[in-house]
Coordinates of C-alpha atoms and ligand atoms in Angstrom, one line a residue:
M605 CA 12.5 -20.3 -12.0
R606 CA 8.7 -21.0 -12.1
F607 CA 8.6 -20.5 -8.2
P608 CA 8.3 -18.7 -6.1
A609 CA 5.9 -16.8 -8.2
L610 CA 3.0 -14.0 -7.1
V611 CA 0.2 -14.6 -9.3
I612 CA -1.7 -11.3 -10.0
N613 CA -5.7 -11.8 -10.9
V614 CA -6.1 -8.5 -12.9
E615 CA -9.8 -9.0 -13.1
S616 CA -10.1 -9.1 -9.5
I617 CA -8.4 -5.4 -9.1
R618 CA -10.3 -3.8 -11.8
H619 CA -13.5 -5.4 -10.2
N620 CA -12.4 -3.7 -6.7
A621 CA -11.5 -0.5 -8.7
R622 CA -14.8 -0.6 -10.0
V623 CA -16.9 -1.0 -6.7
I624 CA -14.4 1.7 -4.9
S625 CA -14.6 4.4 -7.5
G626 CA -18.6 3.6 -7.2
L627 CA -18.5 4.1 -3.6
L628 CA -16.3 7.1 -3.5
E629 CA -18.4 8.7 -6.2
R630 CA -21.7 8.5 -4.2
R631 CA -19.9 11.1 -1.8
G632 CA -18.7 13.5 -4.4
M633 CA -15.0 12.0 -4.2
R634 CA -12.4 10.8 -6.7
F635 CA -10.5 7.5 -6.5
V636 CA -6.6 7.9 -6.5
G637 CA -5.4 4.8 -7.2
V638 CA -2.4 3.6 -5.4
A639 CA -0.2 0.8 -6.7
K640 CA 2.7 1.0 -4.5
G641 CA 2.3 -2.3 -3.1
T642 CA 3.0 -4.0 -6.3
V643 CA 6.0 -1.4 -7.1
C644 CA 3.3 0.0 -9.8
H645 CA 3.0 -3.3 -11.7
P646 CA 1.8 -2.2 -15.3
D647 CA -1.2 -4.3 -15.2
V648 CA -2.2 -3.5 -11.8
V649 CA -2.2 0.0 -12.6
R650 CA -4.1 -0.6 -16.0
A651 CA -6.6 -2.5 -14.0
M652 CA -7.2 0.1 -11.5
L653 CA -7.5 3.0 -14.1
S654 CA -10.0 0.7 -16.3
G655 CA -12.1 0.5 -13.2
G656 CA -12.3 4.2 -12.6
A657 CA -9.2 5.4 -10.8
A658 CA -8.9 9.1 -11.6
A659 CA -5.1 9.3 -11.3
V660 CA -2.3 7.0 -10.1
G661 CA -0.3 7.6 -6.7
D662 CA 2.8 6.2 -5.7
S663 CA 5.3 7.1 -2.8
R664 CA 8.3 6.6 -5.0
I665 CA 9.6 8.6 -7.8
G666 CA 11.1 5.5 -9.5
N667 CA 7.9 4.1 -9.6
L668 CA 6.3 6.9 -11.1
M669 CA 9.2 7.0 -13.8
N670 CA 8.7 3.6 -15.0
L671 CA 5.2 4.2 -15.5
R672 CA 5.8 7.4 -17.7
A673 CA 8.5 5.2 -19.4
Q674 CA 5.9 2.6 -20.2
G675 CA 3.8 5.1 -22.1
Y676 CA 1.2 6.6 -19.0
E677 CA 0.1 10.0 -19.8
G678 CA -2.7 10.5 -17.3
E679 CA -2.4 12.1 -13.8
T680 CA 0.3 11.1 -11.3
V681 CA 0.4 12.0 -7.8
L682 CA 3.7 11.8 -5.8
L683 CA 2.5 10.3 -2.3
R684 CA 5.7 10.9 -0.5
A685 CA 7.4 14.6 -0.4
P686 CA 10.3 14.6 -2.6
S687 CA 13.8 14.9 -1.1
P688 CA 15.4 18.2 -2.0
S689 CA 17.9 16.1 -3.8
S690 CA 15.1 14.6 -6.4
C691 CA 12.8 17.3 -6.8
K692 CA 13.9 17.7 -10.5
M693 CA 12.8 14.2 -11.1
A694 CA 9.6 14.6 -9.1
A695 CA 8.7 17.7 -11.2
E696 CA 9.2 15.7 -14.4
V697 CA 7.2 12.8 -13.5
A698 CA 4.5 13.8 -11.0
D699 CA 1.6 16.2 -11.8
I700 CA 0.8 16.6 -8.1
S701 CA 3.0 16.0 -4.8
L702 CA 2.1 16.1 -1.1
N703 CA 4.0 18.4 0.5
S704 CA 5.0 19.8 4.0
E705 CA 8.2 21.9 3.6
V706 CA 8.1 25.2 1.9
E707 CA 12.0 24.7 1.0
T708 CA 11.0 21.6 -1.0
V709 CA 8.4 23.3 -2.6
R710 CA 10.7 26.2 -3.6
L711 CA 13.0 23.9 -5.3
L712 CA 10.0 22.0 -7.0
G713 CA 8.8 25.2 -8.3
A714 CA 12.0 26.0 -9.8
A715 CA 12.4 22.5 -11.5
A716 CA 8.9 22.8 -12.6
I717 CA 10.0 26.0 -14.5
A718 CA 13.2 24.5 -15.9
A719 CA 10.9 21.6 -17.4
G720 CA 8.3 24.2 -18.6
K721 CA 5.5 23.1 -16.4
E722 CA 3.4 24.1 -13.4
H723 CA 3.4 21.7 -10.4
R724 CA 0.6 21.0 -8.3
V725 CA 1.0 20.8 -4.6
I726 CA -1.2 19.5 -1.9
L727 CA -0.2 20.6 1.6
M728 CA -0.3 17.9 4.0
V729 CA -1.6 18.6 7.5
D730 CA -0.9 16.2 10.5
M731 CA -4.1 15.5 11.9
G732 CA -2.5 13.2 14.8
D733 CA -0.8 10.1 13.0
L734 CA 2.4 11.8 13.5
R735 CA 4.1 10.8 10.1
E736 CA 4.2 13.7 7.7
G737 CA 2.1 17.1 7.6
V738 CA 2.3 20.7 9.2
L739 CA 0.2 21.0 12.5
P740 CA -3.3 22.4 11.5
A741 CA -2.6 25.7 13.4
D742 CA 0.4 26.3 10.9
A743 CA -1.6 25.5 7.7
P744 CA -3.0 28.6 6.5
G745 CA 0.4 30.2 6.8
V746 CA 2.1 28.1 5.3
A747 CA -0.1 27.3 2.3
L748 CA 0.4 31.1 2.0
Q749 CA 4.2 30.8 1.4
M750 CA 3.8 27.8 -0.9
A751 CA 1.2 29.7 -2.9
S752 CA 3.6 32.3 -3.5
V753 CA 6.0 30.0 -4.9
P754 CA 6.8 30.7 -8.8
G755 CA 5.8 27.6 -11.1
I756 CA 3.9 26.2 -8.2
R757 CA 0.0 25.8 -7.8
L758 CA -1.4 25.2 -4.4
V759 CA -4.6 22.9 -5.0
G760 CA -5.4 21.9 -1.8
V761 CA -4.8 20.2 1.7
G762 CA -4.5 16.6 2.6
T763 CA -3.8 14.3 5.5
N764 CA -2.8 10.6 6.2
W765 CA -3.7 8.0 8.9
G766 CA -2.9 4.9 10.3
C767 CA 1.1 4.7 9.1
F768 CA 2.8 5.7 12.3
G769 CA 0.6 6.6 15.3
G770 CA -2.2 4.2 14.2
V771 CA -4.9 7.2 14.4
V772 CA -7.8 6.1 12.3
P773 CA -10.0 9.4 10.8
S774 CA -13.3 10.1 12.1
P775 CA -16.1 12.2 10.9
K776 CA -14.9 14.7 13.3
S777 CA -11.3 14.7 12.3
L778 CA -12.0 14.7 8.7
G779 CA -14.9 17.4 9.2
A780 CA -12.1 19.4 10.6
L781 CA -9.9 18.9 7.7
V782 CA -12.6 20.5 5.6
A783 CA -13.1 23.5 8.0
L784 CA -9.3 23.9 7.8
K785 CA -9.2 23.8 4.2
E786 CA -11.9 26.8 4.2
E787 CA -10.2 28.8 6.8
T788 CA -6.8 28.4 4.7
E789 CA -9.0 29.6 1.3
G790 CA -9.7 32.7 3.4
N791 CA -6.3 33.2 4.4
L792 CA -5.2 32.5 0.5
G793 CA -8.1 34.8 -1.3
F794 CA -8.6 32.0 -3.7
P795 CA -10.4 28.7 -3.6
L796 CA -8.8 25.3 -3.2
D797 CA -9.8 22.4 -5.4
I798 CA -8.8 19.3 -3.2
V799 CA -9.0 17.9 0.1
S800 CA -7.3 14.4 0.2
G801 CA -8.9 12.8 3.0
G802 CA -6.5 9.8 3.1
N803 CA -5.7 6.3 2.5
S804 CA -7.6 2.8 2.9
T805 CA -8.0 3.4 6.5
A806 CA -10.9 6.0 5.5
M807 CA -12.9 3.6 3.5
K808 CA -14.3 2.8 7.1
L809 CA -16.3 6.3 6.7
V810 CA -17.2 5.6 3.5
L811 CA -18.9 2.2 4.5
D812 CA -20.4 3.8 7.6
D813 CA -21.8 6.3 5.1
T814 CA -20.2 9.1 7.8
M815 CA -17.8 10.8 5.3
P816 CA -18.0 14.4 5.7
W817 CA -18.8 16.1 2.6
G818 CA -16.1 18.5 1.3
V819 CA -13.6 15.6 1.2
T820 CA -13.0 15.4 -2.4
E821 CA -10.4 12.3 -2.7
L822 CA -9.0 9.2 -1.0
R823 CA -5.8 7.7 -2.2
I824 CA -6.4 4.1 -1.9
G825 CA -4.0 1.1 -2.2
E826 CA -4.9 -1.8 0.0
S827 CA -8.7 -1.7 -0.2
V828 CA -8.4 -2.0 -4.0
L829 CA -5.7 -4.2 -4.0
L830 CA -6.6 -6.7 -1.1
G831 CA -10.4 -5.6 -0.8
L832 CA -9.9 -4.7 2.8
D833 CA -10.7 -1.7 4.8
A834 CA -7.3 -0.7 6.5
A835 CA -8.7 0.4 9.8
E836 CA -10.4 -2.7 10.6
R837 CA -9.0 -5.3 8.1
R838 CA -12.4 -6.0 7.4
P839 CA -13.4 -7.1 3.9
V840 CA -15.1 -4.2 1.9
P841 CA -18.5 -5.3 0.7
G842 CA -18.5 -6.5 -2.9
C843 CA -14.8 -6.3 -3.3
R844 CA -12.9 -9.6 -3.9
Q845 CA -9.7 -10.5 -1.6
D846 CA -8.3 -13.1 -4.1
A847 CA -6.3 -10.6 -6.3
F848 CA -2.7 -12.2 -5.4
T849 CA -1.5 -15.5 -4.7
L850 CA 1.9 -16.4 -3.4
R851 CA 2.8 -19.9 -4.7
A852 CA 6.0 -21.4 -3.1
E853 CA 7.6 -24.8 -3.6
V854 CA 8.3 -27.4 -1.0
I855 CA 11.9 -28.4 -0.5
E856 CA 11.8 -30.8 2.7
V857 CA 9.1 -32.4 4.8
L858 CA 10.3 -34.2 7.6
R859 CA 9.1 -35.0 11.1
K860 CA 11.0 -33.0 13.9
P861 CA 10.6 -32.0 17.5
S862 CA 8.5 -28.7 17.5
A863 CA 10.8 -27.0 20.4
P864 CA 14.4 -26.4 19.3
L865 CA 17.0 -28.8 21.0
G866 CA 19.8 -27.2 22.8
P867 CA 20.7 -23.8 24.1
T868 CA 19.1 -20.8 22.2
G869 CA 20.4 -17.3 21.5
Q870 CA 19.0 -14.7 19.2
D871 CA 17.8 -15.8 15.8
A872 CA 19.0 -14.2 12.5
F873 CA 17.2 -11.0 12.8
G874 CA 18.1 -10.5 16.5
E875 CA 14.9 -11.6 18.2
I876 CA 14.5 -14.4 20.8
P877 CA 12.0 -16.8 19.5
E878 CA 9.4 -18.8 21.6
F879 CA 8.3 -22.1 21.0
V880 CA 5.6 -24.4 22.5
D881 CA 6.6 -27.8 22.8
K882 CA 3.7 -29.7 20.8
G883 CA 5.9 -32.8 20.3
I884 CA 7.1 -34.4 17.2
R885 CA 5.5 -32.9 14.2
R886 CA 5.4 -33.0 10.4
R887 CA 7.1 -29.9 9.1
A888 CA 7.6 -28.6 5.4
I889 CA 9.9 -26.1 4.4
C890 CA 9.3 -23.9 1.2
A891 CA 11.9 -22.0 -0.9
I892 CA 10.8 -18.6 0.1
G893 CA 12.0 -16.3 2.9
R894 CA 12.2 -12.8 4.7
Q895 CA 13.9 -11.6 1.5
D896 CA 10.8 -12.1 -0.6
I897 CA 7.8 -12.1 2.2
D898 CA 6.6 -11.3 5.5
P899 CA 5.8 -14.7 7.3
E900 CA 3.5 -13.0 9.6
G901 CA 1.3 -12.0 6.6
L902 CA 0.9 -15.1 4.8
I903 CA -2.3 -17.2 5.2
P904 CA -2.0 -20.7 3.6
L905 CA -4.7 -21.6 1.2
I906 CA -4.6 -25.4 2.6
S907 CA -6.2 -25.9 5.7
G908 CA -4.3 -27.7 8.4
I909 CA -0.9 -25.6 7.5
S910 CA 0.4 -23.0 10.1
V911 CA 3.1 -20.7 9.5
Q912 CA 6.1 -21.2 12.2
G913 CA 8.4 -18.9 11.1
A914 CA 11.1 -17.7 8.4
S915 CA 15.0 -17.0 7.8
S916 CA 15.7 -15.1 4.8
D917 CA 15.3 -17.7 2.7
H918 CA 13.7 -20.8 4.3
L919 CA 9.6 -20.6 5.0
I920 CA 8.9 -23.0 8.0
L921 CA 5.3 -24.4 8.0
D922 CA 3.9 -27.2 10.6
V923 CA 1.8 -29.5 8.1
E924 CA 1.0 -32.2 10.8
E925 CA -2.7 -31.6 10.4
V926 CA -2.9 -31.8 6.5
D927 CA -5.0 -34.7 5.8
T928 CA -3.5 -35.5 2.3
G929 CA -0.2 -35.1 3.3
I930 CA 2.6 -32.5 1.6
Q931 CA 5.4 -33.8 -0.6
V932 CA 8.6 -32.5 -1.5
G933 CA 8.2 -30.8 -4.9
Q934 CA 4.5 -29.9 -4.3
V935 CA 3.4 -26.0 -4.8
L936 CA 1.7 -24.5 -1.7
D937 CA -0.6 -21.2 -1.9
F938 CA -0.7 -18.4 0.4
R939 CA -2.8 -15.2 0.5
P940 CA -0.4 -12.2 1.3
N941 CA -1.1 -9.4 3.3
Y942 CA -0.2 -6.0 2.2
S943 CA 3.4 -6.4 3.9
A944 CA 4.0 -9.7 2.3
L945 CA 2.7 -8.6 -0.8
L946 CA 5.2 -5.4 -0.7
R947 CA 8.0 -7.6 -0.3
A948 CA 7.2 -10.2 -2.9
S949 CA 6.4 -7.4 -5.3
T950 CA 9.8 -6.0 -4.9
S951 CA 11.9 -9.3 -4.7
P952 CA 13.2 -10.1 -8.0
F953 CA 13.3 -13.7 -7.0
V954 CA 9.7 -13.9 -7.2
R955 CA 8.2 -14.4 -10.5
K956 CA 5.1 -12.3 -11.5
E957 CA 2.4 -14.0 -13.2
V958 CA -0.5 -12.2 -14.5
L959 CA -3.8 -13.8 -15.2
Q960 CA -5.8 -12.0 -17.9
Ligands
PLP429 C1 0.8 4.3 0.8 C2 -0.2 5.7 0.8 C3 -1.5 6.0 0.5 C4 -2.3 4.4 0.3 O1 -2.4 3.7 1.3 P1 -3.1 2.4 1.4 O2 -3.4 2.3 3.0 O3 -2.8 1.1 0.8 O4 -4.7 2.8 1.0 C5 -2.2 6.9 0.8 N1 -1.6 8.1 1.1 C6 -0.1 8.1 1.3 C7 0.3 9.5 1.5 C8 0.7 7.1 1.3 O5 1.9 6.9 1.5

């Protein structure tokens, strides 16, 4: 099956990685390349590393295992705390992990000792987004407990943004994280090397030149993959937005009413769709669906096409305004957003094609 396909332009990713590592370096930070949007595709990881990523971060242990199996021997960062039942595997494939539970860190320490290793831990602090992390007031005490676990080296503090509460970082909040790291060092009696300041939402501070000194790394996925700052979804200056193209084939082109006929109920996903009646329109269906993409996250590359929606396996497009017409068998190109990229990367039904 040639289509659907996700075409990956590795040169664009390498280029973006160079731009981002340069921007971060100027502020004394290292770039942790996050490839989970592509389930750690080996060519994507290679492009990030050759563009200057210092380590590879991923939230899934399975992705890091695959990376190790492919022979990657560099540094790995596990971005989601391991579950207690997966600490043994986590200690085997990850050099560093982000954690907030002392009990999990004890299991990681035991697993590291059994594997003849030392496992490094970054204590996650919740600076307001309300996903993972201990509250700031608890950080110095929890750090002390984690640092005393055999097999574990506590190396720093970190935080995340824009993933649950939609909270984006500010110079003030990241400055507070740096101050918290200093307070924690005072409590521990030894220095911490890492202040892990966040994901692609923190690129805004880099671009505005307001990133506080003392943040030592950012964990960047979206900005390197899609060339966007994730706080406002603006292009990162100098980065390319063309690294991924989703290609799907047309299986039906017919003129149909733009509003459904007959009584309506919930759609296949439990939602009640709303329609604007624009009369009879030419519509196309592509052979791809929600199992493979997020329809809200696709930008058609031919002007005049608009995405109307999708079921599990059918993507419905309004093509009335396309001057050249659309034919059955034609292959249409789309630019995926992060959510569409993640699903296309994960779907076994989407062929991955790497442009070298
Ligand atoms: C996914 C993830 C990242 C990378 O996020 P982007 O917005 O794609 O840069 C960084 N840190 C953690 C903890 C993550 O889960």
